[in-house]
Amino acid sequence: MITEQAPGKLYIAGEYAVLEQDCPAILVAVNQFIRVSITKSKSSTGSIHSKQYSQDSIHWVRRGAKMVIDNRDNPFEYILSAINLTERFCLEQHIKLRVYDLHVNSDLDSADGKKYGLGSSAAVTVATVKAILRFYNVPFSNELVYKLSAISHYSVQGNGSAGDIAASVYGGWIAYQTFDKKWLKRELTQKSLSEVVDEAWPGLKIQLLTPPEGMNLLIGWSQKPASTSRLVDETNANKAALNVEYKQFLQQSRKCVLRMIDGFEQGNIDLIKMQIRENRKLLQHFAQINQIAIEIPRLSKLINIAESFGGAAKTSGAGNGDCGIVITDEQTNINELEQQWRKNNVLPLDLHVHQVKLMQ
Ligand code: PMV
Ligand code: MG
């Protein structure tokens, strides 16, 4: 039996803007994992097992006379897509395909169906790609895993920056810029998968960051689930109408995150905290012009409590639920802050940044 794992992630800054090229975001990988194990099947049929994934509801939308099921929150879709794509890659290497059983074990999805929003669809994609490559004895680099995972994930979700995939593959703190999706689509119709993953992808930038000493990351969970793909559908639909305002948001977010990256490079915690607060404001404005709720009241509570203890806080990811993050320095009374959170129905998550061992 072989087992591979991939960590969950959290956005620190640059959300929504990172969907466009040349707009950086900062993310971290956290020490909660999805593990995928593969054993060769004893018969001619295989299976996929998971303790945590039992689908008791589905989402659908009406398109004219038809009800269309939205499968983007279904983990099995990501697993199947990762298997198909990675096997296609293996076939191109003239590997003989086999039948197997696949077991998935996820810290990111609790048995009672509660999700913290730590990127479980990205992590399950990455863990599956790695497990399949290992099963077929294909040597892999982080870059190969990122590229195969990004293509499989995108073919299910249809939107998204793949920043969560990068965090899950590279670990630690990263600065990320997405690739040119139109270019990739075209390449995939004209070239083999092996050729496409060997190419440099225009726009893609993944840079490892070192956090300043004494800087701390706190994570609070709003206890409310949110759907990233549906929020991104809405903001995508508004892009054309918002035109200038949208472009302004992109430009301001870009500036803010680049300054934050400077903060990491200079080891300047105050500069990082300042940009967290700036990014919060930009996202509040973005929510307003899109008429969506990013910073819901529970998340505002989380942020305001953290700010009252001197932390710099904002929503993490698409918002509308899930988590908020706080950057603190040595002055912050973390125990007291977390106690206040609990009193207000925000659960502090005892997570740590997960470093992945370096593979080119
Ligand atoms: O809510 P999360 O943690 O899945 O983050 C979504 C971040 C977005 O920028 C809104 C979407 C994306 O794919 O980058
Ligand atoms: Mg989210």
Short mmCIF file of C-alpha atoms and ligand atoms in Angstrom, two decimals:
data_model
loop_
_atom_site.label_atom_id
_atom_site.label_comp_id
_atom_site.label_asym_id
_atom_site.label_seq_id
_atom_site.Cartn_x
_atom_site.Cartn_y
_atom_site.Cartn_z
CA MET A 1 0.00 0.00 0.00
CA ILE A 2 1.24 3.50 -0.74
CA THR A 3 0.04 6.68 0.96
CA GLU A 4 0.48 10.33 0.03
CA GLN A 5 -0.81 13.37 1.87
CA ALA A 6 -1.49 17.03 1.13
CA PRO A 7 -2.11 19.87 3.60
CA GLY A 8 -4.98 22.34 3.75
CA LYS A 9 -4.47 26.05 3.15
CA LEU A 10 -5.58 29.51 4.13
CA TYR A 11 -5.55 32.75 2.19
CA ILE A 12 -3.73 35.57 3.97
CA ALA A 13 -4.30 38.34 1.39
CA GLY A 14 -5.14 39.05 -2.24
CA GLU A 15 -8.40 37.08 -2.52
CA TYR A 16 -10.62 37.59 -5.59
CA ALA A 17 -7.96 39.74 -7.30
CA VAL A 18 -5.78 36.61 -7.55
CA LEU A 19 -8.31 35.19 -10.02
CA GLU A 20 -6.74 37.55 -12.56
CA GLN A 21 -3.25 37.42 -13.94
CA ASP A 22 -0.55 39.59 -12.46
CA CYS A 23 -2.40 39.99 -9.16
CA PRO A 24 -0.52 38.33 -6.31
CA ALA A 25 -1.95 36.65 -3.22
CA ILE A 26 -0.31 35.31 -0.09
CA LEU A 27 -1.25 31.91 1.30
CA VAL A 28 -0.12 29.43 3.94
CA ALA A 29 -0.36 25.67 4.20
CA VAL A 30 -1.68 24.39 7.53
CA ASN A 31 -1.09 21.12 9.36
CA GLN A 32 -4.37 19.41 8.60
CA PHE A 33 -4.15 16.82 5.88
CA ILE A 34 -5.91 14.67 3.38
CA ARG A 35 -4.28 11.26 2.96
CA VAL A 36 -4.85 9.09 -0.06
CA SER A 37 -3.79 5.43 0.00
CA ILE A 38 -3.79 3.05 -2.94
CA THR A 39 -3.69 -0.74 -2.93
CA LYS A 40 -3.70 -2.95 -5.98
CA SER A 41 -7.13 -4.48 -6.40
CA LYS A 42 -7.42 -8.25 -6.04
CA SER A 43 -10.18 -8.41 -8.62
CA SER A 44 -11.04 -6.63 -11.84
CA THR A 45 -13.05 -3.96 -10.02
CA GLY A 46 -11.74 -1.12 -7.89
CA SER A 47 -13.29 1.22 -5.35
CA ILE A 48 -12.96 4.57 -3.64
CA HIS A 49 -13.58 4.67 0.11
CA SER A 50 -13.81 7.58 2.44
CA LYS A 51 -14.95 7.81 6.03
CA GLN A 52 -15.74 11.49 5.72
CA TYR A 53 -17.36 11.80 2.34
CA SER A 54 -20.94 10.72 2.36
CA GLN A 55 -23.07 12.83 0.19
CA ASP A 56 -26.42 13.45 1.81
CA SER A 57 -27.35 16.47 -0.28
CA ILE A 58 -26.65 17.89 -3.71
CA HIS A 59 -26.93 21.40 -5.13
CA TRP A 60 -28.72 22.14 -8.36
CA VAL A 61 -29.77 25.10 -10.47
CA ARG A 62 -32.57 25.37 -12.96
CA ARG A 63 -31.47 26.13 -16.51
CA GLY A 64 -34.66 26.56 -18.50
CA ALA A 65 -36.48 23.24 -18.52
CA LYS A 66 -33.57 21.37 -17.00
CA MET A 67 -32.26 20.94 -13.47
CA VAL A 68 -28.48 20.98 -13.56
CA ILE A 69 -26.58 19.48 -10.64
CA ASP A 70 -23.69 21.54 -9.29
CA ASN A 71 -21.00 18.99 -8.49
CA ARG A 72 -18.27 21.44 -7.59
CA ASP A 73 -18.54 20.79 -3.88
CA ASN A 74 -18.44 17.02 -4.33
CA PRO A 75 -14.99 15.62 -3.43
CA PHE A 76 -15.48 12.49 -5.56
CA GLU A 77 -15.55 14.69 -8.67
CA TYR A 78 -12.08 16.02 -7.81
CA ILE A 79 -10.73 12.55 -7.06
CA LEU A 80 -12.02 11.14 -10.36
CA SER A 81 -10.73 14.09 -12.32
CA ALA A 82 -7.27 13.76 -10.70
CA ILE A 83 -7.21 10.02 -11.44
CA ASN A 84 -8.23 10.48 -15.08
CA LEU A 85 -5.75 13.22 -15.79
CA THR A 86 -2.81 11.62 -13.97
CA GLU A 87 -3.45 8.29 -15.69
CA ARG A 88 -3.52 10.09 -19.03
CA PHE A 89 -0.09 11.46 -18.17
CA CYS A 90 1.10 7.96 -17.17
CA LEU A 91 -0.24 6.48 -20.43
CA GLU A 92 1.86 9.00 -22.35
CA GLN A 93 4.88 7.57 -20.49
CA HIS A 94 3.82 4.10 -21.79
CA ILE A 95 2.91 2.85 -18.34
CA LYS A 96 0.52 -0.08 -18.13
CA LEU A 97 -2.57 1.00 -16.17
CA ARG A 98 -3.94 -1.17 -13.37
CA VAL A 99 -7.03 -1.53 -11.20
CA TYR A 100 -6.82 -0.40 -7.57
CA ASP A 101 -8.67 0.59 -4.43
CA LEU A 102 -8.28 4.11 -3.18
CA HIS A 103 -8.82 5.16 0.45
CA VAL A 104 -9.26 8.78 1.42
CA ASN A 105 -8.89 10.04 4.96
CA SER A 106 -9.47 13.73 5.56
CA ASP A 107 -8.78 15.92 8.59
CA LEU A 108 -10.32 18.74 6.58
CA ASP A 109 -13.83 17.32 6.59
CA SER A 110 -15.07 16.28 10.00
CA ALA A 111 -17.30 13.23 10.26
CA ASP A 112 -20.34 15.38 11.08
CA GLY A 113 -19.87 17.17 7.76
CA LYS A 114 -18.48 20.41 9.23
CA LYS A 115 -15.91 22.07 7.04
CA TYR A 116 -13.47 24.74 8.13
CA GLY A 117 -12.94 25.88 4.53
CA LEU A 118 -9.28 24.91 4.47
CA GLY A 119 -9.31 23.96 0.83
CA SER A 120 -10.30 20.32 0.95
CA SER A 121 -11.02 20.07 -2.79
CA ALA A 122 -7.52 21.33 -3.59
CA ALA A 123 -5.87 19.07 -1.01
CA VAL A 124 -7.73 15.95 -2.14
CA THR A 125 -6.75 16.70 -5.75
CA VAL A 126 -3.08 17.14 -4.83
CA ALA A 127 -2.99 14.03 -2.61
CA THR A 128 -4.65 11.92 -5.34
CA VAL A 129 -2.26 13.11 -8.07
CA LYS A 130 0.73 12.31 -5.83
CA ALA A 131 -0.63 8.90 -4.84
CA ILE A 132 -1.33 7.89 -8.45
CA LEU A 133 2.14 9.02 -9.63
CA ARG A 134 3.76 7.09 -6.80
CA PHE A 135 1.58 4.02 -7.47
CA TYR A 136 2.89 3.93 -11.04
CA ASN A 137 6.46 4.69 -9.94
CA VAL A 138 6.64 8.00 -11.79
CA PRO A 139 9.19 10.35 -10.18
CA PHE A 140 7.64 13.74 -9.50
CA SER A 141 8.59 17.32 -8.66
CA ASN A 142 6.42 19.91 -6.92
CA GLU A 143 6.00 21.61 -10.27
CA LEU A 144 4.62 18.49 -11.97
CA VAL A 145 2.20 17.85 -9.09
CA TYR A 146 1.06 21.49 -9.13
CA LYS A 147 0.43 21.48 -12.89
CA LEU A 148 -1.45 18.16 -13.02
CA SER A 149 -3.50 19.17 -9.95
CA ALA A 150 -4.29 22.63 -11.33
CA ILE A 151 -5.60 21.17 -14.61
CA SER A 152 -7.70 18.49 -12.86
CA HIS A 153 -9.10 20.91 -10.31
CA TYR A 154 -9.94 23.54 -12.90
CA SER A 155 -11.76 21.04 -15.08
CA VAL A 156 -14.22 20.40 -12.21
CA GLN A 157 -14.49 23.85 -10.64
CA GLY A 158 -14.30 25.86 -13.86
CA ASN A 159 -13.19 28.93 -11.95
CA GLY A 160 -10.56 29.57 -9.32
CA SER A 161 -6.97 30.79 -9.22
CA ALA A 162 -5.40 27.44 -8.17
CA GLY A 163 -3.67 29.33 -5.35
CA ASP A 164 -5.01 26.71 -2.96
CA ILE A 165 -3.33 24.00 -5.06
CA ALA A 166 0.00 25.86 -4.93
CA ALA A 167 -0.19 26.21 -1.13
CA SER A 168 -1.04 22.54 -0.76
CA VAL A 169 1.88 21.46 -2.99
CA TYR A 170 4.62 23.87 -1.86
CA GLY A 171 3.68 24.32 1.82
CA GLY A 172 4.81 27.09 4.17
CA TRP A 173 4.11 30.73 3.25
CA ILE A 174 3.89 31.54 -0.45
CA ALA A 175 3.26 34.47 -2.76
CA TYR A 176 1.25 33.29 -5.75
CA GLN A 177 0.15 34.58 -9.14
CA THR A 178 -2.13 32.59 -11.40
CA PHE A 179 -1.43 31.46 -14.97
CA ASP A 180 -3.03 32.49 -18.26
CA LYS A 181 -6.07 30.21 -18.43
CA LYS A 182 -6.86 30.90 -22.08
CA TRP A 183 -3.31 29.99 -23.03
CA LEU A 184 -3.51 26.73 -21.07
CA LYS A 185 -6.83 25.77 -22.65
CA ARG A 186 -5.37 26.29 -26.11
CA GLU A 187 -2.20 24.36 -25.33
CA LEU A 188 -4.22 21.40 -24.02
CA THR A 189 -6.09 21.12 -27.32
CA GLN A 190 -2.91 21.26 -29.39
CA LYS A 191 -0.26 19.36 -27.41
CA SER A 192 0.19 16.23 -25.33
CA LEU A 193 -0.19 16.55 -21.57
CA SER A 194 3.51 15.73 -21.10
CA GLU A 195 4.46 18.61 -23.39
CA VAL A 196 2.12 21.03 -21.61
CA VAL A 197 3.44 20.24 -18.12
CA ASP A 198 7.00 20.65 -19.41
CA GLU A 199 6.34 24.17 -20.66
CA ALA A 200 6.71 27.37 -18.67
CA TRP A 201 3.14 28.56 -17.96
CA PRO A 202 2.78 32.29 -18.73
CA GLY A 203 1.86 34.34 -15.67
CA LEU A 204 2.42 31.60 -13.09
CA LYS A 205 4.57 32.70 -10.18
CA ILE A 206 5.13 30.81 -6.94
CA GLN A 207 7.54 32.33 -4.47
CA LEU A 208 8.35 30.94 -1.02
CA LEU A 209 8.22 33.56 1.75
CA THR A 210 9.95 33.56 5.12
CA PRO A 211 7.84 35.02 7.94
CA PRO A 212 9.55 37.55 10.21
CA GLU A 213 10.64 36.27 13.58
CA GLY A 214 8.09 36.99 16.32
CA MET A 215 5.18 37.10 13.87
CA ASN A 216 2.28 34.84 14.72
CA LEU A 217 -0.73 33.65 12.75
CA LEU A 218 -4.03 33.05 14.53
CA ILE A 219 -6.99 31.40 12.89
CA GLY A 220 -10.60 31.73 13.97
CA TRP A 221 -13.47 29.69 12.57
CA SER A 222 -16.86 31.38 12.13
CA GLN A 223 -18.64 28.00 12.37
CA LYS A 224 -20.46 28.89 9.18
CA PRO A 225 -19.79 27.01 5.94
CA ALA A 226 -19.38 28.93 2.66
CA SER A 227 -19.18 27.99 -1.01
CA THR A 228 -16.27 29.60 -2.82
CA SER A 229 -17.35 28.48 -6.29
CA ARG A 230 -20.79 30.06 -6.00
CA LEU A 231 -19.38 33.36 -4.67
CA VAL A 232 -16.85 33.46 -7.50
CA ASP A 233 -19.63 32.78 -10.04
CA GLU A 234 -21.37 35.92 -8.80
CA THR A 235 -18.33 38.19 -8.86
CA ASN A 236 -17.32 36.86 -12.28
CA ALA A 237 -20.77 37.69 -13.60
CA ASN A 238 -20.38 41.30 -12.43
CA LYS A 239 -16.94 41.94 -13.90
CA ALA A 240 -18.00 43.47 -17.19
CA ALA A 241 -20.62 45.77 -15.64
CA LEU A 242 -18.25 46.97 -12.91
CA ASN A 243 -15.48 47.50 -15.44
CA VAL A 244 -13.51 50.51 -14.10
CA GLU A 245 -14.28 49.80 -10.46
CA TYR A 246 -13.20 46.20 -10.93
CA LYS A 247 -9.92 47.26 -12.53
CA GLN A 248 -9.35 49.70 -9.68
CA PHE A 249 -9.86 46.92 -7.15
CA LEU A 250 -7.31 44.74 -8.97
CA GLN A 251 -4.76 47.51 -9.06
CA GLN A 252 -5.20 48.39 -5.38
CA SER A 253 -5.09 44.77 -4.27
CA ARG A 254 -1.94 44.22 -6.33
CA LYS A 255 -0.25 47.22 -4.70
CA CYS A 256 -1.30 46.13 -1.23
CA VAL A 257 -0.06 42.54 -1.59
CA LEU A 258 3.23 43.63 -3.19
CA ARG A 259 3.82 45.85 -0.15
CA MET A 260 3.00 42.93 2.11
CA ILE A 261 5.58 40.81 0.25
CA ASP A 262 8.08 43.64 0.87
CA GLY A 263 7.15 43.33 4.55
CA PHE A 264 8.15 39.65 4.48
CA GLU A 265 11.38 40.41 2.65
CA GLN A 266 12.29 43.17 5.12
CA GLY A 267 11.15 41.18 8.17
CA ASN A 268 8.82 44.09 8.97
CA ILE A 269 5.78 42.86 10.95
CA ASP A 270 4.23 46.34 11.17
CA LEU A 271 4.24 46.71 7.40
CA ILE A 272 2.58 43.29 7.02
CA LYS A 273 -0.08 44.23 9.60
CA MET A 274 -0.76 47.53 7.87
CA GLN A 275 -1.39 45.76 4.56
CA ILE A 276 -3.68 43.18 6.21
CA ARG A 277 -5.86 46.09 7.37
CA GLU A 278 -5.68 47.71 3.93
CA ASN A 279 -6.67 44.45 2.23
CA ARG A 280 -9.63 44.10 4.59
CA LYS A 281 -10.88 47.50 3.46
CA LEU A 282 -10.42 46.62 -0.20
CA LEU A 283 -12.39 43.41 0.24
CA GLN A 284 -15.17 45.22 2.11
CA HIS A 285 -15.47 47.62 -0.81
CA PHE A 286 -15.34 44.76 -3.32
CA ALA A 287 -18.21 43.01 -1.47
CA GLN A 288 -20.23 46.21 -1.54
CA ILE A 289 -19.87 46.86 -5.27
CA ASN A 290 -20.68 43.20 -6.01
CA GLN A 291 -23.55 43.12 -3.53
CA ILE A 292 -22.25 39.98 -1.88
CA ALA A 293 -21.51 39.27 1.78
CA ILE A 294 -17.81 38.57 2.39
CA GLU A 295 -17.39 39.88 5.93
CA ILE A 296 -20.52 38.47 7.58
CA PRO A 297 -21.29 39.71 11.15
CA ARG A 298 -19.62 36.71 12.80
CA LEU A 299 -16.42 37.45 10.90
CA SER A 300 -16.61 41.17 11.75
CA LYS A 301 -16.85 40.14 15.40
CA LEU A 302 -13.78 37.91 15.00
CA ILE A 303 -11.84 40.75 13.36
CA ASN A 304 -12.91 43.46 15.81
CA ILE A 305 -11.97 41.35 18.84
CA ALA A 306 -8.57 40.59 17.32
CA GLU A 307 -8.02 44.27 16.51
CA SER A 308 -8.89 45.27 20.09
CA PHE A 309 -5.92 43.14 21.20
CA GLY A 310 -3.57 44.77 18.68
CA GLY A 311 -3.77 42.05 16.01
CA ALA A 312 -4.30 42.84 12.34
CA ALA A 313 -7.22 40.78 11.09
CA LYS A 314 -9.32 40.07 8.01
CA THR A 315 -11.48 37.43 6.40
CA SER A 316 -9.66 34.55 4.72
CA GLY A 317 -10.56 33.33 1.25
CA ALA A 318 -13.91 33.98 -0.40
CA GLY A 319 -15.51 34.83 2.96
CA ASN A 320 -19.25 34.61 3.73
CA GLY A 321 -18.25 32.14 6.46
CA ASP A 322 -15.25 29.84 7.00
CA CYS A 323 -12.25 31.44 8.72
CA GLY A 324 -10.67 34.75 9.59
CA ILE A 325 -6.94 35.27 10.12
CA VAL A 326 -4.98 37.48 12.48
CA ILE A 327 -1.36 38.56 12.33
CA THR A 328 0.02 39.24 15.78
CA ASP A 329 3.39 40.15 17.22
CA GLU A 330 4.87 39.43 20.62
CA GLN A 331 2.72 42.13 22.30
CA THR A 332 -0.61 40.39 21.74
CA ASN A 333 -2.27 38.56 24.64
CA ILE A 334 -3.32 35.53 22.62
CA ASN A 335 -5.03 33.64 25.47
CA GLU A 336 -7.29 36.53 26.33
CA LEU A 337 -8.07 37.18 22.66
CA GLU A 338 -9.08 33.55 22.10
CA GLN A 339 -11.24 33.56 25.18
CA GLN A 340 -13.14 36.55 23.82
CA TRP A 341 -13.57 34.72 20.54
CA ARG A 342 -15.07 31.69 22.24
CA LYS A 343 -17.52 33.89 24.13
CA ASN A 344 -18.66 35.19 20.74
CA ASN A 345 -19.01 31.82 19.00
CA VAL A 346 -15.74 32.04 17.12
CA LEU A 347 -13.62 28.91 17.50
CA PRO A 348 -9.85 29.36 17.61
CA LEU A 349 -8.30 26.63 15.43
CA ASP A 350 -5.08 25.27 16.85
CA LEU A 351 -3.30 25.00 13.51
CA HIS A 352 0.29 25.61 12.52
CA VAL A 353 1.95 26.48 9.27
CA HIS A 354 3.07 23.29 7.55
CA GLN A 355 6.39 23.22 5.70
CA VAL A 356 6.77 20.74 2.85
CA LYS A 357 10.20 19.30 2.28
CA LEU A 358 11.82 20.90 -0.72
CA MET A 359 11.70 19.10 -4.05
CA GLN A 360 13.15 21.36 -6.75
O1 PMV B 1 -12.58 30.55 0.35
P1 PMV B 1 -11.31 29.99 -0.17
O2 PMV B 1 -10.32 29.73 0.94
O3 PMV B 1 -11.53 28.80 -1.05
O4 PMV B 1 -10.58 31.11 -1.07
C1 PMV B 1 -11.10 31.59 -2.28
C2 PMV B 1 -10.22 32.66 -2.84
C3 PMV B 1 -10.71 33.30 -4.15
O5 PMV B 1 -9.71 34.23 -4.56
C4 PMV B 1 -12.00 34.08 -3.91
C5 PMV B 1 -10.95 32.28 -5.23
C6 PMV B 1 -9.70 31.65 -5.81
O6 PMV B 1 -9.81 30.56 -6.40
O7 PMV B 1 -8.62 32.24 -5.73
MG MG B 2 -13.79 29.81 1.93
#
